[in-house]
Amino acid sequence: MSSQVISRFEGRNYKMTITLTEEQKSVMIGSDDTCRKGHICDNETVLAPYHCLIYLQRDENRKSWKTIIQEKAMNPQKYVTLVNNSILEVRRKQWLGNNDEIKVGNGKEFIIFVFHDEFTRGVEERLIRVPESFNTRFKNECDEIGNGAHSIIYRAHDIKMNGSPKECVCKIVRISRNVTSISFKKLCQEPVILDSLKHINIIRVLGYCVDNDDPVRLLIWQEMMYGENLEKYINKVTTVNQKEWRFISSQILDALSFMHDKNIAHRDLKPSNIMWANNEHKILKLIDFGLAKNCNIESPDRDMVICGTPLYTPPEIHNASPSAIHDLYKPSVDIWAFGVCSFYFLTGEYPFFNEGELYDGDLLQDNIIKREIPKEPLRKRNIDEAIVELITDKILVKDPINRITAEGIINYFITTLHCNE
Ligand SMILES: Nc1ncnc2c1ncn2[C@@H]1O[C@H](COP(=O)(O)OP(=O)(O)OP(=O)(O)O)[C@@H](O)[C@H]1O
């Protein structure tokens, strides 16, 4: 009876292939004294020429397999095993990784095998497979270019473009330890919302589908961002000056004002979800609309806990009872997050901690709710008083009713900061 191949060892200098499957989980291998012939045997025996055991072991969550190699030679002077040219000591066990090279022989001459992890390859191939209804439009590559708590982002190609195929990405979400079937259902809203938001500063969706085959997956093809996200960018440049802040902010605010007009809140606005379209650092786009909410639609699944990142979450959410949280998620939460980002971009600091204070979840929540937003870190960096006031007295305002809107900030840029960029 045939069963799925989990590990494959291909002879490099000798025509021989060894496979391990759920039915055949181990083999002994070796070479004879002359190393002209490789040997395999199904039983665990340490009689010459067999001296090296290879076997499969299920990992703790029983979802994948490890392939392990162990030297069992009783006469290690005569028989040796090398993994990637390092001697495997007698009785020592080692996990094998894809493309590891295994040599068995007498120390001078060897039979060489290369290990192929067919299980992982099979899982990844199943994960990136393009469903039939989309395979004339998109091609996915086995090339991971990013990942988050809920998804993996793979390089892909839009092959139906006029002319040559255009590079894009495919974001793949699947039910897993991090994504329950309830959160999967919510995450499926991401492309639907994005499809209704065509704007230069919002990531563009090229196509999407839910594939109900095993594994159940959501596939979202999006335009490729070639630059870094603002978290990496700020780590590199430390802080931005107020001219660059205005340049960055006006793009974020254009996107926010556009989506807030439609009563859509992003709910996870933070530097890592804002990306440069390319390395020229001209165009920024908001990404990751996995938590976005259309506040016009009454959803039967009410949010009872904070969704998003606590550091960027406003006081009304931190302070709310579970039954009240859902209704408090409005576009104004993004304005607060924009204020925290602005403070961070200009100072490299967060407004909720004193210098030297360590990050602590409870302290953070307490400070977000109660602490007055400090002006000194901004003033210390010679930021214009009009910008200091905007961030601390109009944006980072505890009561969402009194918080300025995206459009209000854009108007403030024009009327008070006198800039039209
Ligand atoms: N269109 C894109 N082009 C290039 N890289 C991207 C693109 N979209 C996402 N990425 C990369 O993948 C990472 C994760 O993407 P994304 O934030 O959408 O995933 P997620 O699973 O929703 O993340 P989170 O942990 O925030 O929930 C991003 O930080 C970014 O580095």
Coordinates of C-alpha atoms and ligand atoms in Angstrom, one line a residue:
M1 CA 0.0 0.0 0.0
S2 CA 1.4 3.4 -0.9
S3 CA 1.3 6.3 1.5
Q4 CA 2.5 9.9 1.3
V5 CA 6.3 10.3 1.2
I6 CA 7.4 12.4 4.2
S7 CA 11.2 12.3 3.8
R8 CA 13.2 11.5 0.7
F9 CA 17.0 10.8 0.5
E10 CA 18.4 10.9 -3.0
G11 CA 21.8 9.4 -3.7
R12 CA 24.2 11.9 -5.1
N13 CA 27.1 9.7 -6.2
Y14 CA 25.1 6.4 -6.2
K15 CA 21.8 5.6 -7.8
M16 CA 19.6 5.0 -4.8
T17 CA 16.5 6.8 -3.3
I18 CA 15.3 6.1 0.2
T19 CA 11.8 7.2 1.2
L20 CA 10.2 7.4 4.6
T21 CA 6.4 7.3 4.9
E22 CA 3.8 6.9 7.7
E23 CA 4.0 3.1 7.1
Q24 CA 7.8 2.9 6.8
K25 CA 9.0 5.3 9.5
S26 CA 12.6 4.2 9.8
V27 CA 15.6 2.6 8.0
M28 CA 19.1 1.7 8.8
I29 CA 21.7 2.8 6.2
G30 CA 25.3 2.3 5.7
S31 CA 28.0 1.6 3.1
D32 CA 30.2 -1.5 2.9
D33 CA 34.0 -1.3 3.6
T34 CA 34.8 -0.4 0.0
C35 CA 32.1 2.3 -0.2
R36 CA 31.1 1.2 -3.6
K37 CA 27.6 0.3 -2.6
G38 CA 25.0 1.9 -0.3
H39 CA 22.8 -0.4 1.8
I40 CA 19.5 0.1 3.4
C41 CA 17.5 -2.2 5.7
D42 CA 14.1 -1.9 7.2
N43 CA 15.0 -3.4 10.6
E44 CA 16.9 -1.7 13.2
T45 CA 20.0 -3.7 13.2
V46 CA 23.6 -2.6 13.8
L47 CA 25.3 -5.3 11.8
A48 CA 27.7 -4.2 9.2
P49 CA 27.2 -2.6 6.8
Y50 CA 24.2 -0.9 8.6
H51 CA 25.3 1.7 11.1
C52 CA 23.1 4.8 10.8
L53 CA 19.5 5.1 11.8
I54 CA 17.1 7.5 10.1
Y55 CA 13.6 7.8 11.5
L56 CA 10.5 10.0 11.6
Q57 CA 9.0 11.6 14.7
R58 CA 5.7 13.5 15.0
D59 CA 6.1 17.0 16.4
E60 CA 4.3 18.0 19.7
N61 CA 1.2 19.3 18.0
R62 CA 1.1 16.2 15.8
K63 CA 0.7 18.4 12.7
S64 CA 4.1 17.8 11.2
W65 CA 7.1 15.5 11.1
K66 CA 10.7 15.7 12.1
T67 CA 13.3 13.5 10.4
I68 CA 16.0 12.4 12.8
I69 CA 19.4 10.8 12.1
Q70 CA 21.4 8.9 14.7
E71 CA 24.8 7.2 14.4
K72 CA 24.6 3.7 15.9
A73 CA 28.0 2.3 14.7
M74 CA 29.6 0.0 17.3
N75 CA 32.9 0.3 15.4
P76 CA 33.1 4.1 14.8
Q77 CA 36.7 3.8 13.6
K78 CA 35.5 1.8 10.7
Y79 CA 32.1 3.4 9.9
V80 CA 31.2 7.1 10.1
T81 CA 28.4 9.3 9.2
L82 CA 28.7 13.0 8.4
V83 CA 25.9 15.6 8.2
N84 CA 26.9 18.6 6.1
N85 CA 30.5 17.5 6.6
S86 CA 30.4 17.3 10.4
I87 CA 30.9 14.0 12.0
L88 CA 27.8 12.6 13.8
E89 CA 29.0 11.3 17.1
V90 CA 28.0 7.8 18.1
R91 CA 24.5 7.7 19.6
R92 CA 24.0 11.4 19.0
K93 CA 20.6 12.4 17.4
Q94 CA 20.2 15.3 15.0
W95 CA 17.2 16.8 13.2
L96 CA 17.6 17.0 9.5
G97 CA 16.8 20.1 7.5
N98 CA 15.9 20.4 3.9
N99 CA 18.9 19.8 1.5
D100 CA 21.2 18.5 4.3
E101 CA 23.9 16.3 2.9
I102 CA 24.5 12.9 4.6
K103 CA 27.6 10.9 4.0
V104 CA 28.1 7.3 5.1
G105 CA 31.4 5.6 4.7
N106 CA 34.7 4.6 6.0
G107 CA 36.1 8.1 6.7
K108 CA 37.8 8.3 3.4
E109 CA 35.2 7.3 0.9
F110 CA 31.5 7.9 1.1
I111 CA 28.1 7.2 -0.3
I112 CA 26.3 10.6 -0.4
F113 CA 22.6 11.3 0.1
V114 CA 20.7 14.6 0.0
F115 CA 17.7 14.9 2.3
H116 CA 14.4 16.4 1.0
D117 CA 11.7 17.4 3.4
E118 CA 8.7 16.3 1.3
F119 CA 6.1 16.8 4.1
T120 CA 6.8 20.6 4.5
R121 CA 7.1 21.0 0.8
G122 CA 3.7 19.3 0.4
V123 CA 2.1 21.5 3.1
E124 CA 3.4 24.7 1.5
E125 CA 2.4 23.6 -2.0
R126 CA -1.1 22.9 -0.7
L127 CA -1.1 26.3 1.1
I128 CA -0.1 28.4 -1.9
R129 CA -2.1 26.4 -4.5
V130 CA -4.2 28.8 -6.6
P131 CA -7.8 27.6 -6.8
E132 CA -8.9 26.6 -10.3
S133 CA -11.2 29.5 -10.8
F134 CA -8.2 31.9 -10.4
N135 CA -5.3 30.0 -12.0
T136 CA -5.6 31.7 -15.3
R137 CA -5.2 35.0 -13.5
F138 CA -2.7 34.5 -10.7
K139 CA 0.4 32.4 -10.1
N140 CA 1.8 32.0 -6.5
E141 CA 5.5 31.5 -5.8
C142 CA 6.9 29.5 -2.8
D143 CA 8.7 32.7 -1.8
E144 CA 7.6 34.1 1.6
I145 CA 8.0 37.9 1.7
G146 CA 6.3 38.7 5.0
N147 CA 4.2 37.3 7.7
G148 CA 2.0 38.5 10.5
A149 CA 0.0 37.1 13.4
H150 CA -2.7 35.9 11.0
S151 CA -1.2 35.4 7.6
I152 CA 1.8 34.7 5.4
I153 CA 2.5 36.9 2.4
Y154 CA 3.9 35.2 -0.7
R155 CA 5.3 36.6 -3.9
A156 CA 2.8 36.1 -6.8
H157 CA 2.3 37.2 -10.4
D158 CA -0.7 38.7 -12.0
I159 CA -0.5 36.8 -15.3
K160 CA -3.5 38.3 -17.0
M161 CA -2.0 41.8 -17.2
N162 CA -1.6 43.1 -20.8
G163 CA 2.0 42.4 -21.7
S164 CA 4.3 40.6 -19.3
P165 CA 3.1 39.2 -15.9
K166 CA 3.1 41.8 -13.1
E167 CA 4.6 41.0 -9.8
C168 CA 2.1 41.2 -6.8
V169 CA 1.7 39.5 -3.5
C170 CA -0.8 36.9 -2.2
K171 CA -1.8 37.2 1.5
I172 CA -2.9 33.8 2.7
V173 CA -4.9 33.3 5.9
R174 CA -5.9 29.9 7.2
I175 CA -7.6 28.5 10.3
S176 CA -4.7 27.7 12.7
R177 CA -3.8 28.1 16.4
N178 CA -3.8 31.9 15.9
V179 CA -6.9 32.0 13.8
T180 CA -10.1 30.4 15.1
S181 CA -13.0 29.7 12.7
I182 CA -14.8 32.8 14.2
S183 CA -11.8 35.1 13.6
F184 CA -11.3 33.5 10.1
K185 CA -14.8 34.6 9.2
K186 CA -14.1 38.1 10.4
L187 CA -10.8 38.3 8.5
C188 CA -12.6 37.3 5.3
Q189 CA -14.1 40.9 5.5
E190 CA -10.7 42.4 4.7
P191 CA -10.8 42.1 0.9
V192 CA -14.5 43.0 0.8
I193 CA -13.8 46.3 2.7
L194 CA -10.6 46.9 0.7
D195 CA -12.5 46.4 -2.6
S196 CA -14.7 49.4 -1.6
L197 CA -11.7 51.6 -0.9
K198 CA -9.9 52.5 -4.1
H199 CA -7.5 55.2 -3.1
I200 CA -3.8 55.9 -3.9
N201 CA -2.8 55.7 -0.2
I202 CA -4.6 52.4 0.5
I203 CA -3.3 49.0 -0.6
R204 CA -5.1 47.8 -3.8
V205 CA -6.7 44.4 -3.9
L206 CA -6.4 42.6 -7.3
G207 CA -8.5 39.5 -6.5
Y208 CA -9.6 37.3 -3.6
C209 CA -11.3 34.1 -2.8
V210 CA -12.0 31.6 0.0
D211 CA -11.0 28.1 -0.8
N212 CA -12.9 25.6 1.2
D213 CA -10.7 22.6 0.4
D214 CA -8.3 21.3 3.0
P215 CA -6.7 23.6 4.3
V216 CA -9.5 26.1 4.3
R217 CA -7.8 29.4 3.1
L218 CA -8.5 33.0 2.3
L219 CA -6.3 34.2 -0.5
I220 CA -6.0 38.0 -1.2
W221 CA -3.9 39.1 -4.1
Q222 CA -2.6 42.7 -3.6
E223 CA -0.3 45.1 -5.3
M224 CA 3.4 44.6 -4.2
M225 CA 4.9 47.2 -1.8
Y226 CA 8.6 47.5 -2.6
G227 CA 9.6 49.8 0.3
E228 CA 9.7 49.1 4.0
N229 CA 7.0 49.7 6.6
L230 CA 7.2 52.9 8.8
E231 CA 8.3 50.9 11.9
K232 CA 11.4 49.7 10.1
Y233 CA 11.8 53.1 8.5
I234 CA 11.7 55.0 11.8
N235 CA 14.0 52.4 13.4
K236 CA 16.5 53.3 10.7
V237 CA 16.1 57.1 10.7
T238 CA 15.3 57.4 14.5
T239 CA 12.9 60.4 14.1
V240 CA 11.6 62.6 11.3
N241 CA 11.6 66.4 11.2
Q242 CA 8.4 68.3 11.0
K243 CA 8.5 68.8 7.2
E244 CA 8.8 65.0 6.7
W245 CA 6.1 64.4 9.3
R246 CA 3.7 66.7 7.4
F247 CA 4.6 64.8 4.2
I248 CA 4.0 61.4 5.8
S249 CA 0.9 62.6 7.7
S250 CA -0.9 64.2 4.7
Q251 CA -0.8 60.8 2.9
I252 CA -2.1 58.9 6.0
L253 CA -4.8 61.6 6.6
D254 CA -5.9 61.5 2.9
A255 CA -6.5 57.7 3.3
L256 CA -8.2 58.1 6.7
S257 CA -10.5 60.9 5.6
F258 CA -11.5 58.9 2.5
M259 CA -12.4 55.8 4.5
H260 CA -13.9 57.6 7.5
D261 CA -16.2 59.4 5.0
K262 CA -17.6 55.9 4.3
N263 CA -17.7 55.3 8.1
I264 CA -15.0 52.6 7.8
A265 CA -12.4 52.4 10.7
H266 CA -9.1 50.6 10.2
R267 CA -8.7 49.7 13.9
D268 CA -5.1 48.6 13.7
L269 CA -3.3 51.8 12.5
K270 CA 0.3 51.6 13.5
P271 CA 3.7 52.2 11.8
S272 CA 4.1 48.5 10.8
N273 CA 0.8 48.8 8.9
I274 CA 1.9 51.8 6.8
M275 CA 4.3 50.9 3.9
W276 CA 6.3 52.8 1.3
A277 CA 5.3 51.7 -2.1
N278 CA 8.9 51.8 -3.2
N279 CA 12.4 52.8 -2.0
E280 CA 12.1 56.3 -3.3
H281 CA 9.9 57.0 -0.2
K282 CA 7.3 59.1 -2.1
I283 CA 4.0 57.2 -1.7
L284 CA 2.7 55.6 1.4
K285 CA -0.1 53.1 1.7
L286 CA -2.2 51.7 4.6
I287 CA -2.1 47.9 4.6
D288 CA -3.6 45.1 6.8
F289 CA -7.4 45.8 6.9
G290 CA -7.9 42.5 8.7
L291 CA -9.6 44.3 11.6
A292 CA -11.3 47.0 9.6
K293 CA -14.9 47.7 10.4
N294 CA -17.7 49.2 8.4
C295 CA -19.5 51.1 11.2
N296 CA -22.7 51.3 9.0
I297 CA -23.2 47.6 9.2
E298 CA -24.6 46.0 12.3
S299 CA -22.6 42.8 12.7
P300 CA -24.1 39.8 14.7
D301 CA -20.6 39.1 16.0
R302 CA -20.1 41.9 18.5
D303 CA -16.5 42.6 19.7
M304 CA -16.2 42.0 23.4
V305 CA -12.4 42.5 23.7
I306 CA -9.8 44.9 22.4
C307 CA -8.9 44.1 18.9
G308 CA -5.7 45.7 17.6
T309 CA -2.6 46.8 19.4
P310 CA -2.9 48.2 23.0
L311 CA -0.2 50.8 22.5
Y312 CA -2.3 52.5 19.7
T313 CA -5.7 51.9 21.3
P314 CA -7.5 54.9 22.7
P315 CA -8.7 55.4 26.3
E316 CA -12.4 54.9 25.6
I317 CA -11.7 51.3 24.5
H318 CA -9.2 50.5 27.3
N319 CA -11.8 51.9 29.8
A320 CA -14.9 50.2 28.3
S321 CA -16.8 47.2 29.7
P322 CA -16.9 44.2 27.3
S323 CA -20.5 44.9 26.3
A324 CA -19.7 48.5 25.4
I325 CA -16.5 47.9 23.4
H326 CA -18.2 47.1 20.1
D327 CA -20.1 50.4 19.8
L328 CA -17.1 52.5 20.8
Y329 CA -15.1 51.3 17.8
K330 CA -15.5 54.2 15.4
P331 CA -13.3 56.1 13.0
S332 CA -12.2 58.3 16.0
V333 CA -10.0 55.3 17.2
D334 CA -7.8 55.7 14.1
I335 CA -7.3 59.4 14.9
W336 CA -6.0 58.5 18.3
A337 CA -3.7 55.9 16.7
F338 CA -2.5 58.5 14.2
G339 CA -1.7 60.8 17.2
V340 CA 0.4 58.1 18.9
C341 CA 2.2 57.4 15.5
S342 CA 2.9 61.2 15.1
F343 CA 4.3 61.6 18.6
Y344 CA 6.5 58.5 17.9
F345 CA 7.7 59.7 14.5
L346 CA 8.7 63.2 15.8
T347 CA 10.2 62.1 19.1
G348 CA 11.0 58.4 18.9
E349 CA 9.0 58.1 22.1
Y350 CA 5.5 57.1 23.2
P351 CA 3.5 59.6 25.2
F352 CA 2.5 57.1 27.9
F353 CA 5.8 56.3 29.6
N354 CA 8.3 58.5 31.5
E355 CA 11.9 58.2 30.4
G356 CA 13.4 54.9 31.7
E357 CA 10.0 53.5 32.6
L358 CA 9.7 49.9 31.4
Y359 CA 6.8 48.6 29.2
D360 CA 4.1 47.1 31.3
G361 CA 0.6 46.2 30.1
D362 CA -1.3 47.4 33.2
L363 CA 0.7 50.6 33.5
L364 CA 0.2 51.3 29.8
Q365 CA -3.5 50.9 30.1
D366 CA -3.6 53.1 33.2
N367 CA -1.5 55.8 31.6
I368 CA -3.5 55.8 28.4
I369 CA -6.7 56.3 30.4
K370 CA -5.4 58.9 33.0
R371 CA -2.2 60.5 32.0
E372 CA -2.0 63.9 30.6
I373 CA -0.2 63.8 27.2
P374 CA 3.2 65.4 27.8
K375 CA 4.3 68.3 25.6
E376 CA 8.0 68.4 26.6
P377 CA 9.3 65.6 24.4
L378 CA 7.9 67.5 21.4
R379 CA 9.1 71.0 22.6
K380 CA 12.5 69.5 23.4
R381 CA 12.9 68.8 19.7
N382 CA 11.8 72.3 18.7
I383 CA 8.6 71.3 17.1
D384 CA 6.4 74.3 16.2
E385 CA 3.9 75.1 19.0
A386 CA 1.0 74.8 16.5
I387 CA 2.0 71.2 15.8
V388 CA 2.5 70.5 19.5
E389 CA -1.0 71.8 20.2
L390 CA -2.5 69.9 17.3
I391 CA -1.1 66.5 18.6
T392 CA -1.6 67.0 22.3
D393 CA -4.7 69.1 22.5
K394 CA -6.7 68.1 19.5
I395 CA -5.7 64.6 18.4
L396 CA -4.7 62.8 21.6
V397 CA -7.9 63.9 23.3
K398 CA -9.3 61.3 25.8
D399 CA -13.0 61.9 24.9
P400 CA -13.6 60.7 21.3
I401 CA -16.5 63.2 20.9
N402 CA -14.0 66.1 21.3
R403 CA -11.3 64.5 19.2
I404 CA -10.6 66.2 15.8
T405 CA -11.4 64.3 12.6
A406 CA -9.1 63.5 9.7
E407 CA -10.7 66.2 7.7
G408 CA -10.3 68.6 10.6
I409 CA -6.6 67.9 10.7
I410 CA -6.2 68.4 6.9
N411 CA -8.0 71.8 7.3
Y412 CA -5.7 72.7 10.2
F413 CA -2.7 71.9 8.0
I414 CA -4.0 74.4 5.4
T415 CA -5.3 77.1 7.7
T416 CA -2.9 77.0 10.6
L417 CA 0.3 75.3 9.4
H418 CA -0.1 76.9 6.0
C419 CA 0.9 73.9 4.0
N420 CA -0.8 72.4 1.0
E421 CA 1.4 69.3 0.4
Ligands
LIG1 N1 1.4 44.3 -0.3 C1 2.5 44.0 0.3 N2 3.7 44.1 -0.3 C2 4.9 43.8 0.3 N3 4.9 43.3 1.6 C3 3.7 43.2 2.3 C4 2.5 43.5 1.7 N4 1.5 43.2 2.6 C5 2.1 42.8 3.7 N5 3.5 42.8 3.5 C6 4.5 42.4 4.6 O1 3.9 41.3 5.4 C7 3.8 41.8 6.7 C8 2.5 41.2 7.3 O2 1.4 41.7 6.6 P1 0.0 42.0 7.3 O3 0.2 43.1 8.3 O4 -1.0 42.3 6.2 O5 -0.3 40.6 8.0 P2 -1.2 40.2 9.3 O6 -1.1 38.8 9.5 O7 -2.6 40.8 9.1 O8 -0.4 41.0 10.4 P3 -0.7 41.3 11.9 O9 0.3 40.6 12.7 O10 -0.5 42.9 12.0 O11 -2.1 40.9 12.2 C9 3.8 43.3 6.7 O12 4.3 43.9 7.9 C10 4.7 43.5 5.5 O13 6.1 43.5 5.9

